[in-house]
PDB file of C-alpha atoms in Angstrom:
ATOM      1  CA  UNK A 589      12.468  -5.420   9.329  1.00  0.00           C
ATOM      2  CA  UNK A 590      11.649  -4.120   5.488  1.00  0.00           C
ATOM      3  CA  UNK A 591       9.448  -1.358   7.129  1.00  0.00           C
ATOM      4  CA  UNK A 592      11.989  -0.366   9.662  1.00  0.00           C
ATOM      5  CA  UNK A 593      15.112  -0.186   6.569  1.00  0.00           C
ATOM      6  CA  UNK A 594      12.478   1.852   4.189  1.00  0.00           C
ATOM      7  CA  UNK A 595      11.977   4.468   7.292  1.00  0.00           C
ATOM      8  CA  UNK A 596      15.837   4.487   7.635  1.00  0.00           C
ATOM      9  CA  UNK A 597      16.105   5.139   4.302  1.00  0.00           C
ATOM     10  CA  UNK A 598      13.544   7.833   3.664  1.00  0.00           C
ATOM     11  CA  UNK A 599      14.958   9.708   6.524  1.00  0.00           C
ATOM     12  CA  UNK A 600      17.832  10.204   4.989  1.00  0.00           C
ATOM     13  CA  UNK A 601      15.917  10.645   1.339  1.00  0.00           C
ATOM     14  CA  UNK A 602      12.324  11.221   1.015  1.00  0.00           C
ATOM     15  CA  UNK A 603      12.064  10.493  -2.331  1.00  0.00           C
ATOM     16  CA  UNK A 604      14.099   7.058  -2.191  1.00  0.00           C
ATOM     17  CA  UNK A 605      12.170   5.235  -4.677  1.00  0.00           C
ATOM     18  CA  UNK A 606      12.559   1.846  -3.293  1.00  0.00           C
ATOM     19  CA  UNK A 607      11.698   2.955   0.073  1.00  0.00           C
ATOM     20  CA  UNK A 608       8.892   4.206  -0.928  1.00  0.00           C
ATOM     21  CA  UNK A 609       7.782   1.015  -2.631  1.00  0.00           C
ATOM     22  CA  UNK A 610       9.308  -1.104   0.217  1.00  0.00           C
ATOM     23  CA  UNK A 611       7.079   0.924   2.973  1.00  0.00           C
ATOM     24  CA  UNK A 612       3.664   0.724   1.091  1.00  0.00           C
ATOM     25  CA  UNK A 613       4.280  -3.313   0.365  1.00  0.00           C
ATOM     26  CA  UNK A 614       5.034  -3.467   3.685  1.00  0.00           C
ATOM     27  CA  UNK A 615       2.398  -1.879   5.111  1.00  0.00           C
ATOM     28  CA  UNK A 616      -0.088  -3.117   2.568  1.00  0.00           C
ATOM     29  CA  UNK A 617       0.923  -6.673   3.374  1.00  0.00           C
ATOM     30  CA  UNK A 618       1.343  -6.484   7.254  1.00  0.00           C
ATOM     31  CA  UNK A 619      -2.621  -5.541   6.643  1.00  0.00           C
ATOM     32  CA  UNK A 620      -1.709  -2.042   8.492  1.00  0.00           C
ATOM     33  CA  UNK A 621      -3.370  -0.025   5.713  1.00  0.00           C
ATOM     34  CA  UNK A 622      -3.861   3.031   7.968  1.00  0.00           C
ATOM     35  CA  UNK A 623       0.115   3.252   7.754  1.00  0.00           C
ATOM     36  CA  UNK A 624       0.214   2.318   4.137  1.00  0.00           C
ATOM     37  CA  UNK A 625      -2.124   5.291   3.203  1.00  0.00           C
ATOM     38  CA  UNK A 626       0.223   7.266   5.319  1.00  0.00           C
ATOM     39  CA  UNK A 627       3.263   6.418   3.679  1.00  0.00           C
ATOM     40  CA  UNK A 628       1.104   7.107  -0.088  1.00  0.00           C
ATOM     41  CA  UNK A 629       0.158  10.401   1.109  1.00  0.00           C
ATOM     42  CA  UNK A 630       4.168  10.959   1.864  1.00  0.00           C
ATOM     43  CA  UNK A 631       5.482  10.082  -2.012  1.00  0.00           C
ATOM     44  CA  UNK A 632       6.433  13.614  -3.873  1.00  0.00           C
ATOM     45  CA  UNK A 633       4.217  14.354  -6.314  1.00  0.00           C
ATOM     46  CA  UNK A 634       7.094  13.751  -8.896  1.00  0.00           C
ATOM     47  CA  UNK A 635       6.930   9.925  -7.607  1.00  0.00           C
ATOM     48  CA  UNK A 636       3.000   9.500  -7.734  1.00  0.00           C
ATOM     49  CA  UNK A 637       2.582   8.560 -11.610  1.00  0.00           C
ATOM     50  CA  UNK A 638       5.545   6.044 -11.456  1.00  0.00           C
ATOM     51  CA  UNK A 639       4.613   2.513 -11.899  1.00  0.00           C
ATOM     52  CA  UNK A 640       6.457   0.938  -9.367  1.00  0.00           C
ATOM     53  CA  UNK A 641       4.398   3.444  -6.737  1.00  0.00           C
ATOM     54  CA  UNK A 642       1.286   3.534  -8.664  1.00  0.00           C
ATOM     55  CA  UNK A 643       1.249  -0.785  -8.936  1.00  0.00           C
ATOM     56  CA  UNK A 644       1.501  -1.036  -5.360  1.00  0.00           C
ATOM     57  CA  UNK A 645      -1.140   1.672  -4.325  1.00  0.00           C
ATOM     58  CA  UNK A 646      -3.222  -0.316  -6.308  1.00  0.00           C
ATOM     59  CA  UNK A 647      -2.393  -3.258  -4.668  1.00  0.00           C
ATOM     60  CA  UNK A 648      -3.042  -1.308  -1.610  1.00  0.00           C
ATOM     61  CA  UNK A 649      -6.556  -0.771  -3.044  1.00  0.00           C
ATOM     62  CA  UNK A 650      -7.468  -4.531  -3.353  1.00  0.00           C
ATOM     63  CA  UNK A 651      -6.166  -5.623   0.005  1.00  0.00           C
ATOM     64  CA  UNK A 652      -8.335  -2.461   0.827  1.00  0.00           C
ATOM     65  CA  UNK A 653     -11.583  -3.785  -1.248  1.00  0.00           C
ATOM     66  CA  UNK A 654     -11.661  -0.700  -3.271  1.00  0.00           C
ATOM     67  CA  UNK A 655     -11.646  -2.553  -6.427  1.00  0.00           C
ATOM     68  CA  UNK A 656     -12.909   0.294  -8.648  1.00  0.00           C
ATOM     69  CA  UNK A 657      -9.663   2.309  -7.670  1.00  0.00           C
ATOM     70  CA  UNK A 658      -7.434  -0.516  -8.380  1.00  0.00           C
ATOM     71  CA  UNK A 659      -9.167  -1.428 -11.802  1.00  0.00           C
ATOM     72  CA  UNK A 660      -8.655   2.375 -12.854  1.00  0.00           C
ATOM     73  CA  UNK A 661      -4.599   2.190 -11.990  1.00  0.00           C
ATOM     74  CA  UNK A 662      -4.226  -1.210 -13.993  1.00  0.00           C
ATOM     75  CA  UNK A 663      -6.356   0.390 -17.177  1.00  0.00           C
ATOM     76  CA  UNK A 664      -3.690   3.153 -16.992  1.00  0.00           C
ATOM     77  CA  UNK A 665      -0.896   0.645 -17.815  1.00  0.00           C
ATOM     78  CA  UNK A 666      -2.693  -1.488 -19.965  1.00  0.00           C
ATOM     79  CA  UNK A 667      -2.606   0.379 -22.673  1.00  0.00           C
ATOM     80  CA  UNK A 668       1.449   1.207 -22.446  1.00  0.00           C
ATOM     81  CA  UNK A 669       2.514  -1.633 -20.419  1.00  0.00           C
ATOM     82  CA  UNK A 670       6.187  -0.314 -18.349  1.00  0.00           C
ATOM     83  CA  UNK A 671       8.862  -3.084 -19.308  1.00  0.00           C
ATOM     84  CA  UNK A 672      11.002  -2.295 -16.405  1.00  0.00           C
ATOM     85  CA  UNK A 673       8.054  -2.378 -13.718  1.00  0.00           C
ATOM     86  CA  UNK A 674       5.486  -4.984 -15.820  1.00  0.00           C
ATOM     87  CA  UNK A 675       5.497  -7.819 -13.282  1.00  0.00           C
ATOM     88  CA  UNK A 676       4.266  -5.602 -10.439  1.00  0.00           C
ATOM     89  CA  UNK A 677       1.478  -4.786 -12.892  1.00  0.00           C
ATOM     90  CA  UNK A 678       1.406  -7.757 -13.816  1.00  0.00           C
ATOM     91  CA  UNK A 679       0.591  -8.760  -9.932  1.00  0.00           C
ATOM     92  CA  UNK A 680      -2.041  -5.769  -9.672  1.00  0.00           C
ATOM     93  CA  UNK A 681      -3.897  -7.726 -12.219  1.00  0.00           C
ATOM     94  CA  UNK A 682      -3.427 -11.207 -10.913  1.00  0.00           C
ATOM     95  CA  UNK A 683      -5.110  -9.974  -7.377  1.00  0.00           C
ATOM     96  CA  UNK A 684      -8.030  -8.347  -9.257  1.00  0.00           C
ATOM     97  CA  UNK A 685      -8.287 -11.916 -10.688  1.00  0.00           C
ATOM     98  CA  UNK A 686      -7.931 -10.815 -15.146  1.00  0.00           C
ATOM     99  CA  UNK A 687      -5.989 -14.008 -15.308  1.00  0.00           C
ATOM    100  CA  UNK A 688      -6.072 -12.984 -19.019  1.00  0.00           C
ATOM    101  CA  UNK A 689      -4.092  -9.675 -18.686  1.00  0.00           C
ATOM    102  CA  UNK A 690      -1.663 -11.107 -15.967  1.00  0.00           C
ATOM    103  CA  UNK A 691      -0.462 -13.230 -18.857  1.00  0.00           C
ATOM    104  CA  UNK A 692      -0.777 -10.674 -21.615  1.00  0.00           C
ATOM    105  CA  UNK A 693       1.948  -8.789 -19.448  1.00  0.00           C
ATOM    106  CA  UNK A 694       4.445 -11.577 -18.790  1.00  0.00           C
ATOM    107  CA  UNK A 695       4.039 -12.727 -22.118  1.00  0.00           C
ATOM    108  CA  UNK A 696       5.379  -8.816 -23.054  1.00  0.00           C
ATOM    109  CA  UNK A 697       7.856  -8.974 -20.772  1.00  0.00           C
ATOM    110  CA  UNK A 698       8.923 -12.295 -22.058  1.00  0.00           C
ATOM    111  CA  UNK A 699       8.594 -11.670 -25.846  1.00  0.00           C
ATOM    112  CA  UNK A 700      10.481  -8.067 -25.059  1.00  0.00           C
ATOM    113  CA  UNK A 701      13.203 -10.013 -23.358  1.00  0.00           C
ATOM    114  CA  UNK A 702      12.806  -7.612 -20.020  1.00  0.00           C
ATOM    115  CA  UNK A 703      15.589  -7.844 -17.805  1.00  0.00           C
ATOM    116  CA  UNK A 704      12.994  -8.503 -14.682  1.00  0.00           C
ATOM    117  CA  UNK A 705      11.016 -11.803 -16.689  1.00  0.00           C
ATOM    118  CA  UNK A 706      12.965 -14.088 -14.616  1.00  0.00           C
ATOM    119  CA  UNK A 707      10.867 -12.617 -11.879  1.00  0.00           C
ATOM    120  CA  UNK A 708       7.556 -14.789 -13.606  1.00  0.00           C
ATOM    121  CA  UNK A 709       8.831 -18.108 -12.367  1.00  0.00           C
ATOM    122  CA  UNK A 710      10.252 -16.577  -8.810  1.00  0.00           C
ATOM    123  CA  UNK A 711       7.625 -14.622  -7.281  1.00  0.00           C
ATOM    124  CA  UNK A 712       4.736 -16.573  -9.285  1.00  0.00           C
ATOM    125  CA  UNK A 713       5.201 -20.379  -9.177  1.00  0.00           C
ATOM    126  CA  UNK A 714       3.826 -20.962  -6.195  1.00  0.00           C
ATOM    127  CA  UNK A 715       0.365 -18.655  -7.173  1.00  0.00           C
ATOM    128  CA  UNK A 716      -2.244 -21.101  -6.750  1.00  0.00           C
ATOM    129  CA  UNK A 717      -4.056 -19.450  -9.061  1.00  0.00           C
ATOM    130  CA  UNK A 718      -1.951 -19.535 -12.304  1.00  0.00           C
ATOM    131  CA  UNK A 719       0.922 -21.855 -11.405  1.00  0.00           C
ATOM    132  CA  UNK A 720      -0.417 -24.904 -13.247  1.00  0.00           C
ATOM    133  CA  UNK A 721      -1.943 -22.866 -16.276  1.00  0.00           C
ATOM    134  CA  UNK A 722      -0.972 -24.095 -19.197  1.00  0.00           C
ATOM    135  CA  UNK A 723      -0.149 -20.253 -20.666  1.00  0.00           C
ATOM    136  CA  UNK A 724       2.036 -19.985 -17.620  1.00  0.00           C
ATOM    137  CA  UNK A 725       3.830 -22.929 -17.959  1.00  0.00           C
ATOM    138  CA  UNK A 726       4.442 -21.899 -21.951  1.00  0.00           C
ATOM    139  CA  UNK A 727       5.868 -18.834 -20.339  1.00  0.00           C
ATOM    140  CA  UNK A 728       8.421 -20.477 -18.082  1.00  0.00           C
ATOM    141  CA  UNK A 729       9.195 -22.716 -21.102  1.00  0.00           C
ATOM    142  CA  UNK A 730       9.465 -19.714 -23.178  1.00  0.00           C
ATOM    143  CA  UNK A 731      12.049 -18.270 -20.756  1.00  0.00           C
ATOM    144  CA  UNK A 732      13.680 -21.221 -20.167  1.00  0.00           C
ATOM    145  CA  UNK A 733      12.581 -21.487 -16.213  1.00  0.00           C
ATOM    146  CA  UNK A 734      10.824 -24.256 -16.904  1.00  0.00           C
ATOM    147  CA  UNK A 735      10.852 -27.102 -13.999  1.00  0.00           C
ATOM    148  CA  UNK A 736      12.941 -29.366 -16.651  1.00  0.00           C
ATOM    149  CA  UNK A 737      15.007 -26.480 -17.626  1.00  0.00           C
ATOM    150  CA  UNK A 738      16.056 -25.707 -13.920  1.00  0.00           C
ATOM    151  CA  UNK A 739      16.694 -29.433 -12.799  1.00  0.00           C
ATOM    152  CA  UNK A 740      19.014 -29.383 -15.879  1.00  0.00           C
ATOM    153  CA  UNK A 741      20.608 -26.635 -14.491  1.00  0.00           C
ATOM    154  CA  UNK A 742      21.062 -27.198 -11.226  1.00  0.00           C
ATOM    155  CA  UNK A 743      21.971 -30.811 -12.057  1.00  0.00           C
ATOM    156  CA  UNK A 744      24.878 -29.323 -14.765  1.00  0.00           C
ATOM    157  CA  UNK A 745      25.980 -26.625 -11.799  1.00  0.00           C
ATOM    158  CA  UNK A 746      25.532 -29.811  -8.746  1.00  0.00           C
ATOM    159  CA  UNK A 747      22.924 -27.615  -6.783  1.00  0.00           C
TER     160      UNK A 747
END
């Protein structure tokens, strides 16, 4: 359904930016990479350098096994970490497995007070791989998304 809305939408504006984004995920994560490389090759060059874009081609890279490729995108926003788009970077560097740099971006995001940090506890908590670290879980206490936190919450709204 995501890929078929992205297509609606890029036919209508090629350079929709979350179209774009939507129709490499998609692709990327339906494992139909000969699409996904398609829909890459299709981004105006005015789009290419954008993190959003670049994050998930790199992501298209690992689910890909081209590593190397991947590696060089996250390097690029190591250095000058993008507030707005730092989780999905964030996520390029969890799936190349620097455990150490997927937290040195949340914690950014966190410290910077980024409008998308609540995204940390949403689209990581169930990551095997980080969601009982103890950095994490100072990170969702940090935020206040903490498991207490959110029981108080939902227990003070009767969720």
């Amino acid at each position: 359904e995501a890929i078929i809305k992205a297509r609606q939408a890029l036919a209508i504006d090629r350079g929709h930016l979350y179209a774009l984004m939507a129709l490499i995920e998609g692709y990327t994560l339906a494992g139909q990479y000969e699409q996904a490389e398609k829909a890459i090759e299709s981004v105006p060059e005015g789009l290419r350098q954008h993190p959003s874009i670049a994050a998930r081609v790199g992501l298209y890279f690992v689910a890909k096994g081209d590593e190397d490729r991947a590696r060089e995108i996250l390097q690029n926003y190591l250095q000058s970490p993008p507030l707005v788009n730092i989780l999905i970077v964030s996520e390029l560097a969890l799936k190349l497995g620097e455990i150490d740099q997927t937290f040195y971006l949340m914690k950014r995001a966190a410290d910077e007070h980024a409008w998308p940090a609540f995204w940390i506890r949403i689209r990581y908590r169930d990551n095997a791989l980080i969601n009982n670290h103890p950095r994490y879980l100072s990170l969702l206490e940090q935020i206040g998304l903490d498991d207490k936190s959110v029981k108080e919450l939902q227990d003070k709204l009767s969720l």
